[in-house]
Short mmCIF file of C-alpha atoms in Angstrom, two decimals:
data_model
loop_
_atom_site.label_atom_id
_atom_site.label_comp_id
_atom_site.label_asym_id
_atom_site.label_seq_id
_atom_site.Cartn_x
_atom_site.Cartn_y
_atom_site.Cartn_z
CA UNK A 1 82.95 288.34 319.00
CA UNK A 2 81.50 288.88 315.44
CA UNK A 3 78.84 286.46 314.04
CA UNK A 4 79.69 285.09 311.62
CA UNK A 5 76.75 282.72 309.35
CA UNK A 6 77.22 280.52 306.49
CA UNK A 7 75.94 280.44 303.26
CA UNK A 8 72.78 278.54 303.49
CA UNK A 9 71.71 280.66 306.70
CA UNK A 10 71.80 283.80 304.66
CA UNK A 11 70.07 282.14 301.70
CA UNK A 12 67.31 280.83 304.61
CA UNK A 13 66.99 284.20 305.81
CA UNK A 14 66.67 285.93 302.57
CA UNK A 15 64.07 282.82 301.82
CA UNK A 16 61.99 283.94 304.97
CA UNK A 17 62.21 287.24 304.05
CA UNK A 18 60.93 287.09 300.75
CA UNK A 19 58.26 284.83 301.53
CA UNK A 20 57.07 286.92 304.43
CA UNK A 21 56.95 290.31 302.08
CA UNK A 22 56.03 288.93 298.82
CA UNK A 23 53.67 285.94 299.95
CA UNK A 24 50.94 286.57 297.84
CA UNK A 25 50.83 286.56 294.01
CA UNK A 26 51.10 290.06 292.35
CA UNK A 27 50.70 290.84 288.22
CA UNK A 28 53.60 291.74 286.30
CA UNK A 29 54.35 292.81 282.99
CA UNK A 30 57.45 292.66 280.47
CA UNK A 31 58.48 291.29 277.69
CA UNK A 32 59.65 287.64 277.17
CA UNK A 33 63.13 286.47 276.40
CA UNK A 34 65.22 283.40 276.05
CA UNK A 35 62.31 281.32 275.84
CA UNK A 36 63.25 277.49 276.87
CA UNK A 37 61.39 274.67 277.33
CA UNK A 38 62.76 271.51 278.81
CA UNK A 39 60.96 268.05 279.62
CA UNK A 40 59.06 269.47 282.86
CA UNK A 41 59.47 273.28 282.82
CA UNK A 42 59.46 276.06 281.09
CA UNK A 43 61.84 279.08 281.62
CA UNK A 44 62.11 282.54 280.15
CA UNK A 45 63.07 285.70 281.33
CA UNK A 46 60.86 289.12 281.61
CA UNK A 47 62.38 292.10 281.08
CA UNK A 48 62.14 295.99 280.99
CA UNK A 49 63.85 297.56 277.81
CA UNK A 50 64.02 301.22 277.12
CA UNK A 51 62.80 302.65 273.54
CA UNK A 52 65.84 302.21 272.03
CA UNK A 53 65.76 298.39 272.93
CA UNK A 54 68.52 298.09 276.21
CA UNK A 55 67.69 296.05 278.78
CA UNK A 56 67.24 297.79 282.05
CA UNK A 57 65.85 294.91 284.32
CA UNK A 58 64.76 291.43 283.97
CA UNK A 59 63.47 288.83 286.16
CA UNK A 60 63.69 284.82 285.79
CA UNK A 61 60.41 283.11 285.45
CA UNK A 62 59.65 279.72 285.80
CA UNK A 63 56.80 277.08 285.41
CA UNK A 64 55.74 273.60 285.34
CA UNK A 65 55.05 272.45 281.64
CA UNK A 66 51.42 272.12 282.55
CA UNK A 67 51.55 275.38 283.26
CA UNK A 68 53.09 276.25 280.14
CA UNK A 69 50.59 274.66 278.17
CA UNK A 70 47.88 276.38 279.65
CA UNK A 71 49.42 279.31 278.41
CA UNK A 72 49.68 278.09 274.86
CA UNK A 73 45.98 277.57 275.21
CA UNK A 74 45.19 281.00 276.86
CA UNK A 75 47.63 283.20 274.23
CA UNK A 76 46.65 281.11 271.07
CA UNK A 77 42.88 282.39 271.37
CA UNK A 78 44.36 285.54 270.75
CA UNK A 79 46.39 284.03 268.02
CA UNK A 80 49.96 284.01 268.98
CA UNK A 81 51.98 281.31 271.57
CA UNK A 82 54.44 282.21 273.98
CA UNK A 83 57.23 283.20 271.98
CA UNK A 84 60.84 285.54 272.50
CA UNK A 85 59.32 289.43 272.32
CA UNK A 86 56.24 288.73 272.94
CA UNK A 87 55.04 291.34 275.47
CA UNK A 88 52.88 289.53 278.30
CA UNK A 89 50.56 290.59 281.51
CA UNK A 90 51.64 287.95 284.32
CA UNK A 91 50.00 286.84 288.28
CA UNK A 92 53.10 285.17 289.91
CA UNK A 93 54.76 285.38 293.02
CA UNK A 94 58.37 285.84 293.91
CA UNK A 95 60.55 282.80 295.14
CA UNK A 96 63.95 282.07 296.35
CA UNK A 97 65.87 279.47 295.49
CA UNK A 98 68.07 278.54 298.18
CA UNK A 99 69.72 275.61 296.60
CA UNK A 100 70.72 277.90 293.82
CA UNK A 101 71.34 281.19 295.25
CA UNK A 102 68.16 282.40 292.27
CA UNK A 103 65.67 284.62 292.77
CA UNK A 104 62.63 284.50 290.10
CA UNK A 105 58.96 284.27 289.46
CA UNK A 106 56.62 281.34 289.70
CA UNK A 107 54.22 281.81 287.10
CA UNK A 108 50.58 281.64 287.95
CA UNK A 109 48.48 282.92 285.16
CA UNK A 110 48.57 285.10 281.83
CA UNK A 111 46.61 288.10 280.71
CA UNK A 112 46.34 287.28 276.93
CA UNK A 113 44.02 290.24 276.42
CA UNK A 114 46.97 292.50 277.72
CA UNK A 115 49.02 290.85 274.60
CA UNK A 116 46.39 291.21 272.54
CA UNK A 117 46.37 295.11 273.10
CA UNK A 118 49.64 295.64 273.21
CA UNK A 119 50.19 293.87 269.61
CA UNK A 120 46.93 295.74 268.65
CA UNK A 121 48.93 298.81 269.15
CA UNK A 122 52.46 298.13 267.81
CA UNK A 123 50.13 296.82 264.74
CA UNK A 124 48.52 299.96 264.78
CA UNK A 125 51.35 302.23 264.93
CA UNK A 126 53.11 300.51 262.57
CA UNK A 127 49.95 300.87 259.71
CA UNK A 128 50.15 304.80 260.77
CA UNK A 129 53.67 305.26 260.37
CA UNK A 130 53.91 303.84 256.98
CA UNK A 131 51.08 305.25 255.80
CA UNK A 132 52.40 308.37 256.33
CA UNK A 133 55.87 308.07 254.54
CA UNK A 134 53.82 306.04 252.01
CA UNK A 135 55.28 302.99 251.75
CA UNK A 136 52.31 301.35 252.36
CA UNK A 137 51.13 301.75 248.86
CA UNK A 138 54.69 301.19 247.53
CA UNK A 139 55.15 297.34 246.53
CA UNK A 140 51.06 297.38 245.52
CA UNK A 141 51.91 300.41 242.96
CA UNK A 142 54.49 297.88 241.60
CA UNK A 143 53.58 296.52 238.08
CA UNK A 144 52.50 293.01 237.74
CA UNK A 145 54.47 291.11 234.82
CA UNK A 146 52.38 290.17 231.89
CA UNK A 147 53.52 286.63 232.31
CA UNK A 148 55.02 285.87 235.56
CA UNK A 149 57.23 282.72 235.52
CA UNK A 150 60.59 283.09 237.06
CA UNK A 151 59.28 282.90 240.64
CA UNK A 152 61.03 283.90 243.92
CA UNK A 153 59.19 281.79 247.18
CA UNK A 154 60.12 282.48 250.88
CA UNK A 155 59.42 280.00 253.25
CA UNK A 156 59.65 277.44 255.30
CA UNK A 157 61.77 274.02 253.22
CA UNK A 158 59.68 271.36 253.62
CA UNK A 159 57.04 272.76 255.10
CA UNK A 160 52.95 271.76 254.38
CA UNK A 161 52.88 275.43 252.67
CA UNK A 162 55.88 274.72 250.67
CA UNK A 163 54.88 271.27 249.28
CA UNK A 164 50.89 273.04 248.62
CA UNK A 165 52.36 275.77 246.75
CA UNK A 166 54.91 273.61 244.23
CA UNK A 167 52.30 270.71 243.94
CA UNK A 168 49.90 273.40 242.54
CA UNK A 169 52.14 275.06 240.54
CA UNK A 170 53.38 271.51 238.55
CA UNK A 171 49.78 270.49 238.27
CA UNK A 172 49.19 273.60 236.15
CA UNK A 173 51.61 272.38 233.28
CA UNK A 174 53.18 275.77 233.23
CA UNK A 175 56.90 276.48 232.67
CA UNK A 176 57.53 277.90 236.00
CA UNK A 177 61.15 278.56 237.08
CA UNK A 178 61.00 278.42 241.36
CA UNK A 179 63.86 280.10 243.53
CA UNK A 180 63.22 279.27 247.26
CA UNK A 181 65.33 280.65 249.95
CA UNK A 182 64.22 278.60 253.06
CA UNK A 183 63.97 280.75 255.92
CA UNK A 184 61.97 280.33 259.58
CA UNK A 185 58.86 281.92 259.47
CA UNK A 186 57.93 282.05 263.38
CA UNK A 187 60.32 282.93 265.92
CA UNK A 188 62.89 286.04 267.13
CA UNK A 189 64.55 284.64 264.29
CA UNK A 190 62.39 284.67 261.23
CA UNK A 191 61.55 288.61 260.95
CA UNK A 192 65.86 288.89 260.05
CA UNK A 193 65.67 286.39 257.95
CA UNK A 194 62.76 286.66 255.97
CA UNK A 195 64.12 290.62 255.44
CA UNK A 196 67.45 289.04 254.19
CA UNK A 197 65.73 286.89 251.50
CA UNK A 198 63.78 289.17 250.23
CA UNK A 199 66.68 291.48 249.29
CA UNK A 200 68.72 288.79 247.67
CA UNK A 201 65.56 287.63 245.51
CA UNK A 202 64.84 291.42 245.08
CA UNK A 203 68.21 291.90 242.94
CA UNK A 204 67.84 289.44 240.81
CA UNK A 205 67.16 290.50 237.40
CA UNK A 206 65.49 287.00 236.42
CA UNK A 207 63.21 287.26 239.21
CA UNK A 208 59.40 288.10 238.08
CA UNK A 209 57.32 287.73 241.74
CA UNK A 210 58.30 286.91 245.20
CA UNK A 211 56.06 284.76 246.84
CA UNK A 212 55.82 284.90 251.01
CA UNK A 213 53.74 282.30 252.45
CA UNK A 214 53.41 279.78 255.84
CA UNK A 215 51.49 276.78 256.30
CA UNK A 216 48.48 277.28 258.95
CA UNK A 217 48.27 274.78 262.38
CA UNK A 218 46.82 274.97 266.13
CA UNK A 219 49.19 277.24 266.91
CA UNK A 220 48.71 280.53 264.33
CA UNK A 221 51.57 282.41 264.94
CA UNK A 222 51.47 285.84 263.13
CA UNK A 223 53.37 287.72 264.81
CA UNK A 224 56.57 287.71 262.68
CA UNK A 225 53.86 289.09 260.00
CA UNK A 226 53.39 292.16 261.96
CA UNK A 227 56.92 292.21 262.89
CA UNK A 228 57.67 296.17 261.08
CA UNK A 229 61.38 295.03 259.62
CA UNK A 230 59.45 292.07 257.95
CA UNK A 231 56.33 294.93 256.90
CA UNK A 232 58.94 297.71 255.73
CA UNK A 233 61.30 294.54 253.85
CA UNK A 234 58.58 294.10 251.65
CA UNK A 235 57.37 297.72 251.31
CA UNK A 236 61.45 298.50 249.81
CA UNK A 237 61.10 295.31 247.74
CA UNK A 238 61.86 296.22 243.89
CA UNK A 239 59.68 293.12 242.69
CA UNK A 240 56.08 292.75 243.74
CA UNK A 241 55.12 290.30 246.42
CA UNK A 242 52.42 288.19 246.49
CA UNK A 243 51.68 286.53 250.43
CA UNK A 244 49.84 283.57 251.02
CA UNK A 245 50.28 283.89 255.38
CA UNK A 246 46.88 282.80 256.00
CA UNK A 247 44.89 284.56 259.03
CA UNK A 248 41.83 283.48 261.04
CA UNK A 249 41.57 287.22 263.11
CA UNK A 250 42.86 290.16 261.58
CA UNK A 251 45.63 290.87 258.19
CA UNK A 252 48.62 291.07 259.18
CA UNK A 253 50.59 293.89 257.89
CA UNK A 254 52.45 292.24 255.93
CA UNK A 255 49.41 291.27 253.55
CA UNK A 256 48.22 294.87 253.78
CA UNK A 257 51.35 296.36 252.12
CA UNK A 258 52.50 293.51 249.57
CA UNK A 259 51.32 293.65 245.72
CA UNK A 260 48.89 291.03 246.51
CA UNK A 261 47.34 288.67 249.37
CA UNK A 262 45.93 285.17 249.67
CA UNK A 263 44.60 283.64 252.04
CA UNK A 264 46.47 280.14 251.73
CA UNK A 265 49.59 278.69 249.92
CA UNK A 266 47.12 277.11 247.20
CA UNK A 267 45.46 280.02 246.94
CA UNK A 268 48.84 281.61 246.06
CA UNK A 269 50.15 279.64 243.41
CA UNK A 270 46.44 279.37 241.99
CA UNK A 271 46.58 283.14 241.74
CA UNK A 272 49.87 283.20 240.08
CA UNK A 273 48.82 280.05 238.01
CA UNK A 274 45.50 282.45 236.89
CA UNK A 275 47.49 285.56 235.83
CA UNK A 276 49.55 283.56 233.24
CA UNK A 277 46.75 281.57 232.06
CA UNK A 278 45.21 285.06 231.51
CA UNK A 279 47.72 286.07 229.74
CA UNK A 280 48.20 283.32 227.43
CA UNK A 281 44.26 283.55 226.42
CA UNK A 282 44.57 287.09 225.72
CA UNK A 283 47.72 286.13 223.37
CA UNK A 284 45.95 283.55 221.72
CA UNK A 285 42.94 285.92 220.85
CA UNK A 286 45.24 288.36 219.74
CA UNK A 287 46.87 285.65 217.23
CA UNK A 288 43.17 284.95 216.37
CA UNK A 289 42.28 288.36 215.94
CA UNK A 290 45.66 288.75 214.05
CA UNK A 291 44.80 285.36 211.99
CA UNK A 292 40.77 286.01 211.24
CA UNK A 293 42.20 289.80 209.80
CA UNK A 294 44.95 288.47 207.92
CA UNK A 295 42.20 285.92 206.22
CA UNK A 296 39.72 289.06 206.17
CA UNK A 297 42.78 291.10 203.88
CA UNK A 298 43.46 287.49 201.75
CA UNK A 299 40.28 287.33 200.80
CA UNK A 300 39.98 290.57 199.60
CA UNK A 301 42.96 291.03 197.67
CA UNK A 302 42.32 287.48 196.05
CA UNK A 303 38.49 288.77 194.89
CA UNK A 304 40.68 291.92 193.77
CA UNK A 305 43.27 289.83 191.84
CA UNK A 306 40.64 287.91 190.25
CA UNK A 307 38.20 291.30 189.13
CA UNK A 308 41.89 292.89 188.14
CA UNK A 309 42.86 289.50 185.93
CA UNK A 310 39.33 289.95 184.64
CA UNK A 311 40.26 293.34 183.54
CA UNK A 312 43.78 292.36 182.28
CA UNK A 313 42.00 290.23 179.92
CA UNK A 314 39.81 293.12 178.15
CA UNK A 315 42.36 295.68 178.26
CA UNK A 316 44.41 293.22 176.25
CA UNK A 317 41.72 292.87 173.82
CA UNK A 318 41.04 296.52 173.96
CA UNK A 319 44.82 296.89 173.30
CA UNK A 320 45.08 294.37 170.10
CA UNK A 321 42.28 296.90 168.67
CA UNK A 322 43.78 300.08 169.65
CA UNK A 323 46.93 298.86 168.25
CA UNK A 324 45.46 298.38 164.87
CA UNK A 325 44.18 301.69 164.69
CA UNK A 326 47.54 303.12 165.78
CA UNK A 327 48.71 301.60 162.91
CA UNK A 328 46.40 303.14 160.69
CA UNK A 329 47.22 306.43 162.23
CA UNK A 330 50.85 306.00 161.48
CA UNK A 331 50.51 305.19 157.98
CA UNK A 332 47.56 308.29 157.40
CA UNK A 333 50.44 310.22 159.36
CA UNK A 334 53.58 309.44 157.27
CA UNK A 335 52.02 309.98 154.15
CA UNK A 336 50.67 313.24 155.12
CA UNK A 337 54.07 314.22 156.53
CA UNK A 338 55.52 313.42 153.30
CA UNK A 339 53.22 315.63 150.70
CA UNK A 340 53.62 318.59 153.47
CA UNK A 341 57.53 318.33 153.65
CA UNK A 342 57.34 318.25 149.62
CA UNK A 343 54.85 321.54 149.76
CA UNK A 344 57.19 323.17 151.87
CA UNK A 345 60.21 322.35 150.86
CA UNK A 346 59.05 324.00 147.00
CA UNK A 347 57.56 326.73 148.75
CA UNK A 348 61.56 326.86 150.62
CA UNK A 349 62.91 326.89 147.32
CA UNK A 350 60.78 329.44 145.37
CA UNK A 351 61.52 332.05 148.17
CA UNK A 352 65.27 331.22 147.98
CA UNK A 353 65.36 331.90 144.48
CA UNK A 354 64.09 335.00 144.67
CA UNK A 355 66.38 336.19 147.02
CA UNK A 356 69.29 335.09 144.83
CA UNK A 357 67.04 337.40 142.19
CA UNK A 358 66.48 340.66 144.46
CA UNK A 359 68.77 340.55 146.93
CA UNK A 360 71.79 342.54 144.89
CA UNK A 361 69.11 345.48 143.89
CA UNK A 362 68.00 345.57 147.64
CA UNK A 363 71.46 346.01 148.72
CA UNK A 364 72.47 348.73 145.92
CA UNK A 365 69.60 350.74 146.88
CA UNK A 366 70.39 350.79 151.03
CA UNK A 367 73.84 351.70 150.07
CA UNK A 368 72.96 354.81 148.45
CA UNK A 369 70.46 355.67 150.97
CA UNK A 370 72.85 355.28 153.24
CA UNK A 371 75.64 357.61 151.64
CA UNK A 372 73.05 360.08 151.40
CA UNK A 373 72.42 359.83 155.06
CA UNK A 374 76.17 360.51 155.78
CA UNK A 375 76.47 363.54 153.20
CA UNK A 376 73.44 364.91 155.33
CA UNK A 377 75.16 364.11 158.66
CA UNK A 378 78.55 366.03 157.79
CA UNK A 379 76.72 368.77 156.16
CA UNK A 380 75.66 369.37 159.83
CA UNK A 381 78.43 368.78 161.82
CA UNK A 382 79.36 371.53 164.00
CA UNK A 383 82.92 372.49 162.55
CA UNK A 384 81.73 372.41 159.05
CA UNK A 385 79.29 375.44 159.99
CA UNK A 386 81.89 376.82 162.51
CA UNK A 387 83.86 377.09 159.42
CA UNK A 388 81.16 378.72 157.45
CA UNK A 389 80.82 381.56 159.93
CA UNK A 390 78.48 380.45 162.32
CA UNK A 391 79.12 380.19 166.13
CA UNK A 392 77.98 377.75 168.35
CA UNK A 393 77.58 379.23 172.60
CA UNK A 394 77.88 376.78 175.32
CA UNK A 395 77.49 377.69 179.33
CA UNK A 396 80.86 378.02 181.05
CA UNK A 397 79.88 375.22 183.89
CA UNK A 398 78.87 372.06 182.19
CA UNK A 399 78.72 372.67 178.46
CA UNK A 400 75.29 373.25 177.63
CA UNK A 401 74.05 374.83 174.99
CA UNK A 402 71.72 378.16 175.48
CA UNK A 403 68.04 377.62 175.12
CA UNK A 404 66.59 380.59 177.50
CA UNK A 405 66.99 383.19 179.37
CA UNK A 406 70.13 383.04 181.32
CA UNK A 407 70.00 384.87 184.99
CA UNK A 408 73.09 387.42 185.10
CA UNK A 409 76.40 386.17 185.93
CA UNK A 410 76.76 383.10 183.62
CA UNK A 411 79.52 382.63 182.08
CA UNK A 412 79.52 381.70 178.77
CA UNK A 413 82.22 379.86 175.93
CA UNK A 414 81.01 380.95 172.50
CA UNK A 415 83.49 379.24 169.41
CA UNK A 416 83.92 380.91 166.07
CA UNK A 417 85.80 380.32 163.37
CA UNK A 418 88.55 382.80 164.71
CA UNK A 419 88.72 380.90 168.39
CA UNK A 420 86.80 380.76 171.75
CA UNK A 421 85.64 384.29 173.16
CA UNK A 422 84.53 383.64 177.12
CA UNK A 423 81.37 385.85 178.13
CA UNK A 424 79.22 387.08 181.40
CA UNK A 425 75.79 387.84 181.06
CA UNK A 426 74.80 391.08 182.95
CA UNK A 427 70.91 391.55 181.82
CA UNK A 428 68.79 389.22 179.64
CA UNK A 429 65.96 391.44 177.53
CA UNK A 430 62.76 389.06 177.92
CA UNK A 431 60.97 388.99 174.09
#
C-alpha cells in the first residue's frame, strides 16, 4: 500500500530537517528589497542580482522590530538606515514556517562595516568613472549668472530644509522668483525622481540656478546622494547647481560634481543671497564710478566754458577794433583802386590810339614783304626751271633726289623740259 502523508507532516518533516542541517546561525550577504515594516516586525527580502540588475535568487528575512531598531542604530554609525538597495552583511539562521508553507531568515545581527565598504566602493567607482569621461568637472565649468534670481529648488515640500531655505531667502529682501518641484529625497524612489526634476527645471529658459538640498536628522541618509543616476543628472544639467545635502562623514558625490556645495539649506540660500548682493555692490560702484567721472568731465568743461566766455569777451573787443581798422583799409583801398584804374585806363587809351595811327603802315609794309616772298618762291619752283632747261633726277624706288654716290644698278627718273628719260647707273667716278 503507498503512504500517503498530509500536508502538515511534510511541512514537519521539512521543519526537522532544516533545523537539524541549518541549526546554527551562518552570515549572509545580498542586497535588500521590499523593505516593510509593520507594528512588530520587520520584513525585507535579500537577493542576488547579476550586473545587469536581474534577480537570480532571493531569500525572505524577517525580524522582531527590536531587532530592527538595533539595526537602525548599528547602520546609522555608518551613516545610512536600512533602506531598499542597500547592500548588507547578515548572521541569521534559516527557519521554516510550517503554518505558512515559508521558508526565510531570522535575522540575528548586521555587519555595517560590510555596507560601509561596499558603498565605499560603488562611491569610488562612480568618482573614477566620471572623472574619466569628464563630467565631473562639467556642471562646475558652468557659468554662474551675474545676478541669480529666478531660482529652481529640489526638495522635499514641507520639509525643515525647505522652510530654512525660503525663510532665508525672504529675509534678504531680494526679488527672488522660487520654482520647487517637490520630490523624495531618501528612498528607492528619490534617485528617479530627483533626475526627473532636474531635467524639467534644466529646460527652462527663466531658470538662473537649481538648488538641491535635504534637511539633516538622526537618521543621515545619503545614499540617494551617491546614487550615480542622481550624480550623472546633475553632471548633464544645462544650469548650474548649487547643493545644500549636508554631510557629517564624507561628500557625497553629488556635492563633488555640482557648480557649488553647502553644507546646510541656510547655508544655501545665504550663498545665493551673497552672490546677488555682490553683484548689486559692484553695480552701484560702477554707477559711482560712472557718477564721480561724469562730475570729474562737468567740472571741467564748466571751468572751460567759463575761461572760453572769458575769451569771447576780448575777442569781441579785439573784433570792434579790428573792425575799425578794416574800415580804414577799405577806404585807403578804394581810393587807391580808383587813381590806378584812371592811370591805366589813359595809359589803355594812349596805346589804342596809336594803333588806330600805325596800324595801316604796319599792314602795307607786311603785304609787300610778303608778295616779295611769293615772287621768290615761284621763281624757284621746280617747273619754272624745268622750263628754263634745267633737269631735276630723282631715284627710281622712292623719289629721292641724288645727293651721292649711287652703287650700280639704280635706277634713276631724270625730267626735262622734253619729258622723263629712265636711267641705270653702271659705275660712279668718286671726285
Amino acid at each position: 500500500m503507498v503512504t500517503t502523508f498530509t500536508v502538515l507532516q511534510v511541512a514537519e518533516h521539512i521543519e526537522r530537517q532544516v533545523t537539524d542541517v541549518w541549526d546554527r546561525q551562518f552570515w549572509v550577504r545580498g542586497e535588500v528589497s521590499g523593505l516593510k515594516r509593520q507594528g512588530k516586525g520587520v520584513w525585507f527580502d535579500l537577493v542576488h542580482t547579476t550586473e545587469d540588475g536581474q534577480v537570480v535568487a532571493q531569500l525572505n528575512v524577517s525580524m522582531p522590530a527590536s531587532k530592527g531598531r538595533l539595526v537602525d542604530r548599528r547602520l546609522a554609525a555608518v551613516g545610512q538606515p536600512l533602506d531598499d538597495g542597500l547592500e548588507i552583511r547578515i548572521k541569521a539562521n534559516l527557519q521554516f514556517w510550517v503554518r505558512g508553507g515559508r521558508l526565510s531568515l531570522s535575522l540575528a545581527d548586521i555587519d555595517p562595516s560590510h555596507t560601509a565598504g561596499a558603498l565605499a566602493l560603488a562611491r569610488r567607482d562612480l568618482l573614477a568613472a566620471m572623472q574619466a569621461d569628464g563630467s565631473i568637472e562639467r556642471n562646475r565649468r558652468l557659468p554662474t549668472p551675474r545676478v541669480p534670481l529666478s531660482l529652481g529648488l529640489v526638495t522635499s515640500g514641507g520639509s525643515q530644509a525647505f522652510h530654512d531655505l525660503v525663510e532665508e531667502l525672504r529675509a534678504s529682501g531680494l526679488p527672488f522668483r522660487l520654482h520647487m518641484i517637490s520630490t523624495r529625497v531618501q528612498g528607492p524612489d528619490a534617485p528617479p525622481q530627483i533626475v526627473a526634476a532636474l531635467r524639467t527645471l534644466a529646460v527652462r529658459p527663466d531658470i538662473d540656478l537649481v538648488l538641491l538640498t535635504r534637511g539633516g536628522g538622526a537618521e543621515i541618509d545619503l545614499m540617494t546622494f551617491d546614487h550615480a543616476d542622481v550624480a550623472r543628472g546633475i553632471a548633464d544639467c544645462r544650469v548650474p547647481v548649487w547643493t545644500g545635502i549636508g554631510h557629517h562623514l564624507d561628500q557625497p558625490v553629488a556635492e563633488l560634481v555640482a557648480a557649488r556645495a553647502h553644507k546646510t539649506p541656510t547655508a544655501l540660500a545665504q550663498g545665493v543671497v551673497a552672490t546677488v548682493r555682490e553683484a548689486a555692490d559692484d553695480t552701484e560702484q560702477v554707477w559711482a564710478d560712472v557718477r564721480d567721472r561724469a562730475r570729474r568731465r562737468l567740472d571741467r568743461a564748466d571751468r572751460a566754458l567759463s575761461t572760453a566766455a572769458r575769451r569771447t569777451a576780448a575777442a569781441r573787443t579785439a573784433l570792434r577794433g579790428a573792425h575799425g581798422r578794416v574800415d580804414a583799409h577799405q577806404r585807403r583801398l578804394q581810393q587807391a583802386a580808383t587813381r590806378v584804374t584812371n592811370q591805366r585806363l589813359g595809359a589803355l587809351q594812349d596805346r589804342a590810339d596809336r594803333l588806330q595811327r600805325d596800324a595801316p603802315r604796319s599792314l602795307q609794309h607786311r603785304a609787300d614783304r610778303l608778295s616779295r616772298a611769293e615772287r621768290l618762291v615761284a621763281l624757284a619752283d621746280p617747273d619754272r626751271l624745268i622750263e628754263r632747261g634745267w633737269t631735276v633726277t630723282t631715284r627710281a624706288d622712292d623719289g629721292g633726289l641724288v645727293t651721292g654716290p649711287l652703287p650700280a644698278g639704280t635706277v634713276l627718273h631724270t625730267r626735262t623740259r622734253e619729258g622723263t628719260i629712265t636711267s641705270e647707273v653702271i659705275h660712279t667716278d668718286d671726285r
